[in-house]
PDB file of C-alpha atoms and ligand atoms in Angstrom:
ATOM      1  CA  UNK M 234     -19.370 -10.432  50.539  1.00 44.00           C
ATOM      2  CA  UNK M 235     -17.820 -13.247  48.291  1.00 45.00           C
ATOM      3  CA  UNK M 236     -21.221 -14.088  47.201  1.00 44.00           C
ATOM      4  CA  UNK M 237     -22.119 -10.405  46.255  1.00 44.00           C
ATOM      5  CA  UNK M 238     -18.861  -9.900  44.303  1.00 46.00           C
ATOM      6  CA  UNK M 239     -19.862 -13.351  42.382  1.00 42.00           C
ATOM      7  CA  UNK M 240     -23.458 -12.580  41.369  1.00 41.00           C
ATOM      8  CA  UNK M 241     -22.272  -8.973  40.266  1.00 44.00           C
ATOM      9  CA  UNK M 242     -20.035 -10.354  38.094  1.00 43.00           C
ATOM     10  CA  UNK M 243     -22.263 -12.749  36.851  1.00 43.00           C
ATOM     11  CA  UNK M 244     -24.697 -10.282  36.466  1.00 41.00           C
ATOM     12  CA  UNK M 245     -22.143  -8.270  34.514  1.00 42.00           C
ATOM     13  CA  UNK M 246     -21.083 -11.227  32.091  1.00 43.00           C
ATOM     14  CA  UNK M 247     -24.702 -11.483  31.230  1.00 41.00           C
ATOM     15  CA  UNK M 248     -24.823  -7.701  30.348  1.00 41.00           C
ATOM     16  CA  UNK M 249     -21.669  -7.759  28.147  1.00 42.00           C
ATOM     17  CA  UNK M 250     -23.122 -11.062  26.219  1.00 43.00           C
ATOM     18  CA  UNK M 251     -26.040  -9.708  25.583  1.00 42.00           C
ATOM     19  CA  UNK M 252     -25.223  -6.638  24.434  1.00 43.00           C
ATOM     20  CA  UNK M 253     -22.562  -8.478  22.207  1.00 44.00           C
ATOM     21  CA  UNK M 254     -25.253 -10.426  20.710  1.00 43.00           C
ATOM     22  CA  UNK M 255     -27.772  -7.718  19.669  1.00 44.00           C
ATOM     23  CA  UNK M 256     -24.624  -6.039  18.348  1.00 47.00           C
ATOM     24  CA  UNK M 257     -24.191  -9.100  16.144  1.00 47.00           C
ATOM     25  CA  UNK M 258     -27.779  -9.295  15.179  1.00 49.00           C
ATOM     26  CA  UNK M 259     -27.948  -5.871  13.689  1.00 51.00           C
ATOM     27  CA  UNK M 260     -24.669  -6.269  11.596  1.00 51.00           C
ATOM     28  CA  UNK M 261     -26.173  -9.794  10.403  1.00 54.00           C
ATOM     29  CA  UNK M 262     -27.429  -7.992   6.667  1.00 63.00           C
ATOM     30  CA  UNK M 263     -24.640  -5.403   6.688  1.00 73.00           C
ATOM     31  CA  UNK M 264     -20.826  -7.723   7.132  1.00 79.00           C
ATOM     32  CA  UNK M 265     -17.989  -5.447   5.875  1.00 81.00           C
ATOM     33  CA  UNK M 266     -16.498  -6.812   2.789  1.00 93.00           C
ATOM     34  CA  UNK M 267     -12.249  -6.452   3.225  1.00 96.00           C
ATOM     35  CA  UNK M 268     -10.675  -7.535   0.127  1.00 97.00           C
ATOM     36  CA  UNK M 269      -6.792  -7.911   0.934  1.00 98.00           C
ATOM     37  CA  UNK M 270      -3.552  -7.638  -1.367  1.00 98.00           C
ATOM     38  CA  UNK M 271      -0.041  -8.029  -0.315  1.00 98.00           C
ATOM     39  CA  UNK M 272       2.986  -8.018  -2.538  1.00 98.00           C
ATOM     40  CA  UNK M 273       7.167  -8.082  -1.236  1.00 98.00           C
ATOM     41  CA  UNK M 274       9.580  -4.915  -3.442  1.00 98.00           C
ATOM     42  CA  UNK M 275      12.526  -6.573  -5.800  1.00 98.00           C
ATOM     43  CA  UNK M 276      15.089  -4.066  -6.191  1.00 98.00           C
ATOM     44  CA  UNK M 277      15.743  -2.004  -9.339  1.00 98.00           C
ATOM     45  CA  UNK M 278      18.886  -0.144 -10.072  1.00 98.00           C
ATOM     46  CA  UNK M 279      20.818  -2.026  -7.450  1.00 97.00           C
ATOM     47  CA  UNK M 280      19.367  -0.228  -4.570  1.00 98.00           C
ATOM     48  CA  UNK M 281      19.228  -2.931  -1.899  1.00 97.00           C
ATOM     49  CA  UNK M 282      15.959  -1.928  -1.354  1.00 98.00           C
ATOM     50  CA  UNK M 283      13.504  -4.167  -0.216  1.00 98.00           C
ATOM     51  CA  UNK M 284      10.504  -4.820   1.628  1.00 98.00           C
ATOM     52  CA  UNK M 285       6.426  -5.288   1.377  1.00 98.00           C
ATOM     53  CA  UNK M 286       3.393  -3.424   1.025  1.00 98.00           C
ATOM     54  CA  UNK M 287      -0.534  -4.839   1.716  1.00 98.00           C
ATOM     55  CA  UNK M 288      -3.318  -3.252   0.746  1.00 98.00           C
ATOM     56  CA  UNK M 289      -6.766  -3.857   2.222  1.00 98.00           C
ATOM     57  CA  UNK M 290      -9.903  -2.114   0.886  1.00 98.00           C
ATOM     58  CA  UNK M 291     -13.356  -1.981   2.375  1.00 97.00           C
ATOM     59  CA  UNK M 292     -15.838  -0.239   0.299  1.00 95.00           C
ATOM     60  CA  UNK M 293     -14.550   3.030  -1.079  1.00 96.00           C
ATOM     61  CA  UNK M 294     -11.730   3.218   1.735  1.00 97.00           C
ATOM     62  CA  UNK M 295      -8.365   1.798   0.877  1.00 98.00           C
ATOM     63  CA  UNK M 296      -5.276   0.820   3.116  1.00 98.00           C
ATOM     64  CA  UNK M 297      -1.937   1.104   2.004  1.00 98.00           C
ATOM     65  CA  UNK M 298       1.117  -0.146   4.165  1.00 98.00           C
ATOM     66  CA  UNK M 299       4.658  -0.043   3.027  1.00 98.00           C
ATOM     67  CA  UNK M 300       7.491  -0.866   5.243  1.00 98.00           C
ATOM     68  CA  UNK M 301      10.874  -1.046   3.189  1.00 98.00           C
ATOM     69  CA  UNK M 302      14.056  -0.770   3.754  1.00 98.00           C
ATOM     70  CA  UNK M 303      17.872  -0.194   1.940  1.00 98.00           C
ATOM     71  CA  UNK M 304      16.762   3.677   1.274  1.00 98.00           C
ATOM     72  CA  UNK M 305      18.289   6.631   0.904  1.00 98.00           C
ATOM     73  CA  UNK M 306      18.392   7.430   4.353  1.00 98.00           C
ATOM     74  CA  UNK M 307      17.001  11.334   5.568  1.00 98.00           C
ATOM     75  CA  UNK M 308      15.092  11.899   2.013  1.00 98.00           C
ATOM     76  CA  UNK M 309      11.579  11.757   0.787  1.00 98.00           C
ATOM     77  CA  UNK M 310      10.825   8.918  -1.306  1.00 98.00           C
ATOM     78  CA  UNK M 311       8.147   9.144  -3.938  1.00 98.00           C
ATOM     79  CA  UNK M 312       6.004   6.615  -4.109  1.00 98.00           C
ATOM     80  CA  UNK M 313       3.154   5.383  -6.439  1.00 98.00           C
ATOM     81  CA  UNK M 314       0.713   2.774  -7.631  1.00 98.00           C
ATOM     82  CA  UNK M 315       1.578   2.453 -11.321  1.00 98.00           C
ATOM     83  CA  UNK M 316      -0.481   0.528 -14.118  1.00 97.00           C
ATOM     84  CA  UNK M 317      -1.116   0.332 -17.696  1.00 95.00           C
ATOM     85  CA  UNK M 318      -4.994   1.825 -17.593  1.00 79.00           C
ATOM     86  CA  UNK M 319      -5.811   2.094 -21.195  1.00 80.00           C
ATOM     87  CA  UNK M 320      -6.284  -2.049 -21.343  1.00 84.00           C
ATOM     88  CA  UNK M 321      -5.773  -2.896 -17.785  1.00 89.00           C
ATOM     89  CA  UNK M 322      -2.494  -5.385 -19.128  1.00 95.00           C
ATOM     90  CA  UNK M 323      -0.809  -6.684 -15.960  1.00 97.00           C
ATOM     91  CA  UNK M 324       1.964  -4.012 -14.860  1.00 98.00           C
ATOM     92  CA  UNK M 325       5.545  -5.849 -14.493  1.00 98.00           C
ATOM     93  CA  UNK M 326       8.735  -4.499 -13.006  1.00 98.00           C
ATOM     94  CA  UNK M 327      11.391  -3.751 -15.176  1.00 98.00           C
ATOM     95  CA  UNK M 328      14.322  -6.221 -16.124  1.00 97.00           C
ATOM     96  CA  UNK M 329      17.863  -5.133 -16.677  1.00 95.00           C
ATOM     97  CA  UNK M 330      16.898  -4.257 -20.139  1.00 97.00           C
ATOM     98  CA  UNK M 331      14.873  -1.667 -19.520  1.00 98.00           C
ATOM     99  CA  UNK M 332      17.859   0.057 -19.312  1.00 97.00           C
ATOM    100  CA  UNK M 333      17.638   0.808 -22.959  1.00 97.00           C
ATOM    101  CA  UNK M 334      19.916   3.583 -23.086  1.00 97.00           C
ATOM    102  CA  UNK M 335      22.692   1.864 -21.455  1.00 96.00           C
ATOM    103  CA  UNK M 336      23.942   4.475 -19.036  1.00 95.00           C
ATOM    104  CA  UNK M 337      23.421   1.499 -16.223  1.00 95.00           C
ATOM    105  CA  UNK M 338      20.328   3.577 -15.022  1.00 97.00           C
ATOM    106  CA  UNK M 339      16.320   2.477 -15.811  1.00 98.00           C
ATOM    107  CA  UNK M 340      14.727   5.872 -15.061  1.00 97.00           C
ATOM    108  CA  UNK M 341      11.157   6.419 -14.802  1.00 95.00           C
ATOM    109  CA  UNK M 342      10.474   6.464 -18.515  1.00 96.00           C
ATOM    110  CA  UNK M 343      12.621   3.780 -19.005  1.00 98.00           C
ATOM    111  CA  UNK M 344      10.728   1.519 -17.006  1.00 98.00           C
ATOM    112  CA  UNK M 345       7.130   2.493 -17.664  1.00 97.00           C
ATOM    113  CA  UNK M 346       7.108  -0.115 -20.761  1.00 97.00           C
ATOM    114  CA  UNK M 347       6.782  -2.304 -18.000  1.00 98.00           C
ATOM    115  CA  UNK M 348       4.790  -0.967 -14.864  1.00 98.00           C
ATOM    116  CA  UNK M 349       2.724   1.915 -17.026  1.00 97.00           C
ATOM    117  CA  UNK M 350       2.195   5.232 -15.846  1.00 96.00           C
ATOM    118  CA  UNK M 351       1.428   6.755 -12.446  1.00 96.00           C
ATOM    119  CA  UNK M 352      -2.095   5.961 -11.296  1.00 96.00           C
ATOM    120  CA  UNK M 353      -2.251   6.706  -8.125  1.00 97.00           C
ATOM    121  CA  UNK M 354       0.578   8.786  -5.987  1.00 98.00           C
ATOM    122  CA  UNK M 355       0.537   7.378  -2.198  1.00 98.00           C
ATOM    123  CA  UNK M 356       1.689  10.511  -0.832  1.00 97.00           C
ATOM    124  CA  UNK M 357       2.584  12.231   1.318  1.00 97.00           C
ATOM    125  CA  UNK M 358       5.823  10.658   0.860  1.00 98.00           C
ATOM    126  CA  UNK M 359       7.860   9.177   3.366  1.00 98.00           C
ATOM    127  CA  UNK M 360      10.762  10.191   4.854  1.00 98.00           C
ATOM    128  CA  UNK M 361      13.494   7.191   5.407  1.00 98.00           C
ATOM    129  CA  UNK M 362      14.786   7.314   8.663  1.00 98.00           C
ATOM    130  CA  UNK M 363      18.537   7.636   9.421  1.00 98.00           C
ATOM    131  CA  UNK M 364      18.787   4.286   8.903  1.00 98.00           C
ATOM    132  CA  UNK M 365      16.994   3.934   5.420  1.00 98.00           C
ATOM    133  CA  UNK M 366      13.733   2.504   6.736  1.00 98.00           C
ATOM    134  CA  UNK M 367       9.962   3.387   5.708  1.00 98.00           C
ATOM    135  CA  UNK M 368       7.434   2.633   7.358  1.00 98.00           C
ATOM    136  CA  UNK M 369       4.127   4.170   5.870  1.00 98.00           C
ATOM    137  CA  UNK M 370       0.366   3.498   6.722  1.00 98.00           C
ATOM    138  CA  UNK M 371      -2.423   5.695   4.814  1.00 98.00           C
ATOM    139  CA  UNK M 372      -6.094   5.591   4.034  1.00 98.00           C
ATOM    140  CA  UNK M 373      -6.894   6.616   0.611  1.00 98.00           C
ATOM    141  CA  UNK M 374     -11.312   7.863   0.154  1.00 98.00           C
ATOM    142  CA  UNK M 375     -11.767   7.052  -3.284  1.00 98.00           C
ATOM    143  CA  UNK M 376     -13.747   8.574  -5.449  1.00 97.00           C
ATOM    144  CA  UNK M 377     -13.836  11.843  -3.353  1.00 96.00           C
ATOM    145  CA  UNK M 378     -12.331  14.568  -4.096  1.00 94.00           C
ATOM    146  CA  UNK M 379      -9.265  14.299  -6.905  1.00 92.00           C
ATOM    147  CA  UNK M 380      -8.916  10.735  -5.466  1.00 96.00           C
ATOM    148  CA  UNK M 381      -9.753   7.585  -8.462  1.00 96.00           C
ATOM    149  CA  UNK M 382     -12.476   5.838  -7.723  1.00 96.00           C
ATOM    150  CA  UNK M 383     -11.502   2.033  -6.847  1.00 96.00           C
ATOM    151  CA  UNK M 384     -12.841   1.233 -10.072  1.00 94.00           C
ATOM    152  CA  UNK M 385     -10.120   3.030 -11.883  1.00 94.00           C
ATOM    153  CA  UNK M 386      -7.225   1.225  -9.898  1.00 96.00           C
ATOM    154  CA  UNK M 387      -8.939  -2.628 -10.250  1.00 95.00           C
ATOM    155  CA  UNK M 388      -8.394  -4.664 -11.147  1.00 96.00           C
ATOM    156  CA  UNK M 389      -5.014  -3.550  -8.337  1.00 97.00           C
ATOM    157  CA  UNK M 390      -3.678  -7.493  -9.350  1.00 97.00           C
ATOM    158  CA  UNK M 391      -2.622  -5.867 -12.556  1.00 97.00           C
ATOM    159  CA  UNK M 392      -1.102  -3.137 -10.726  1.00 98.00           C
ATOM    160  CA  UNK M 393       2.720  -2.288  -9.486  1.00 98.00           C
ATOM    161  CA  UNK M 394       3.878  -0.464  -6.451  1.00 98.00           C
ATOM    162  CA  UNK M 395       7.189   1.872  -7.326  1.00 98.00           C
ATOM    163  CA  UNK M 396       9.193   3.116  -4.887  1.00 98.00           C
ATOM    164  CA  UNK M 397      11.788   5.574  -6.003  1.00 98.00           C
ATOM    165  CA  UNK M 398      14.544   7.834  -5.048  1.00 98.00           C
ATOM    166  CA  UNK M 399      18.660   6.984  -5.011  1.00 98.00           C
ATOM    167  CA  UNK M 400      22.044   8.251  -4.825  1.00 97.00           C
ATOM    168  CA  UNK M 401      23.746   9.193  -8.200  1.00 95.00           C
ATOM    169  CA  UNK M 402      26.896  11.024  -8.876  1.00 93.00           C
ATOM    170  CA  UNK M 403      26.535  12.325  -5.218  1.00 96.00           C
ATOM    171  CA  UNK M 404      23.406  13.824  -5.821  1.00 97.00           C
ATOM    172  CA  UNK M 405      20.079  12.624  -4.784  1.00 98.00           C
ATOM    173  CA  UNK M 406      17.507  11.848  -7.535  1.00 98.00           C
ATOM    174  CA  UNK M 407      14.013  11.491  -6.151  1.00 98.00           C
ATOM    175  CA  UNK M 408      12.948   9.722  -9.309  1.00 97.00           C
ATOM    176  CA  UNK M 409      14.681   7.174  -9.740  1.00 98.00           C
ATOM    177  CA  UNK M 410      12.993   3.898  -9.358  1.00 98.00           C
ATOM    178  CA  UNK M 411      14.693   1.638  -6.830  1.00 98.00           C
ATOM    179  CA  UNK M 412      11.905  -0.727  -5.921  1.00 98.00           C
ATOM    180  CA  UNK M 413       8.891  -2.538  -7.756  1.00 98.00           C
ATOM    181  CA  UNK M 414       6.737  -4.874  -6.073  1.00 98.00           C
ATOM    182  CA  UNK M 415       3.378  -6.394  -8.748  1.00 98.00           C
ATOM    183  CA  UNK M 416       0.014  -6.339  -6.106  1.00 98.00           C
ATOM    184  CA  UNK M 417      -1.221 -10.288  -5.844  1.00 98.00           C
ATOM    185  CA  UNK M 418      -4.479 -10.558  -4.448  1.00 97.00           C
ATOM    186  CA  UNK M 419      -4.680 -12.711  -1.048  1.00 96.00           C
TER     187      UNK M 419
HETATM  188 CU1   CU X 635       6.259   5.902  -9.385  1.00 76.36          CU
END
């Protein structure tokens, strides 16, 4: 009986490596290209937000992750990749200064100087838990449907993340920025 037992497992090693190995040889012309971003959120408007986001794309599919936290806690948080596309200039997050009408808020126009207009939304926008936290996987198809095509977000190095949403006067404002993270390429 032991010797039975050994040779069908034997026999059954040699099955799964063989199948693994034609498996290989058909994919030898056709490896998946993954091209992989990752950026960490700085806070804006003294939020106490923070967190990170990575990106991986593979062909016309891309993967956004976002786990934050510090947010208003039981709302939807919009959420977008911003950039400058007329010239593709690098997308920044907003200093202080942005702040240029002084009430101690950088709204969304205040800040777009900086990280450009809304290019892509990555809805549908997350809900913080009761405890303020996001934690938000989606894959985008590009080019299909009203989706951009990738090549309208690249180069996504020049690109920001926004995160936005906060407390003011007791009222929530869903567009206020409260996080900005620029995409670096891995
Ligand atoms: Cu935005």
């Amino acid at each position: 009986m032991k010797t039975i037992k050994i040779i069908s497992l034997s026999l059954l090693s040699v099955i799964g490596f063989t199948s693994c190995s034609s498996d290989d040889d058909n994919n030898d012309d056709d490896i998946p290209v993954v091209t992989t971003y990752s950026t960490s959120f700085g806070e804006l408007n003294n939020s106490a937000v923070s967190g990170t986001a990575t990106i991986s794309i593979e062909d016309n599919k891309m993967t956004v992750e976002i786990n934050a936290s510090g947010l208003v806690a039981d709302q939807a948080h919009p959420q977008h990749i911003h950039g400058k596309d007329a010239n593709n200039e690098d997308a920044t997050c907003p200093p202080a200064s942005a702040d240029t009408d002084g009430d101690g808020i950088i709204t969304i126009p205040e800040g777009a100087p900086f990280y450009g207009g809304v290019l892509l939304p990555l809805d549908e926008f997350p809900t913080a838990d009761a405890t303020g936290n996001i934690n938000y996987t989606k894959t985008f198809t590009l080019g299909e449907g009203d989706m951009p095509t990738l090549e309208a977000l690249l180069p996504l190095e020049n690109r920001a993340i926004v995160l936005h949403g906060l407390m003011q006067d007791d009222t929530y404002v869903a567009t206020i920025p409260v996080a900005c993270a620029q995409i670096v390429k891995d």
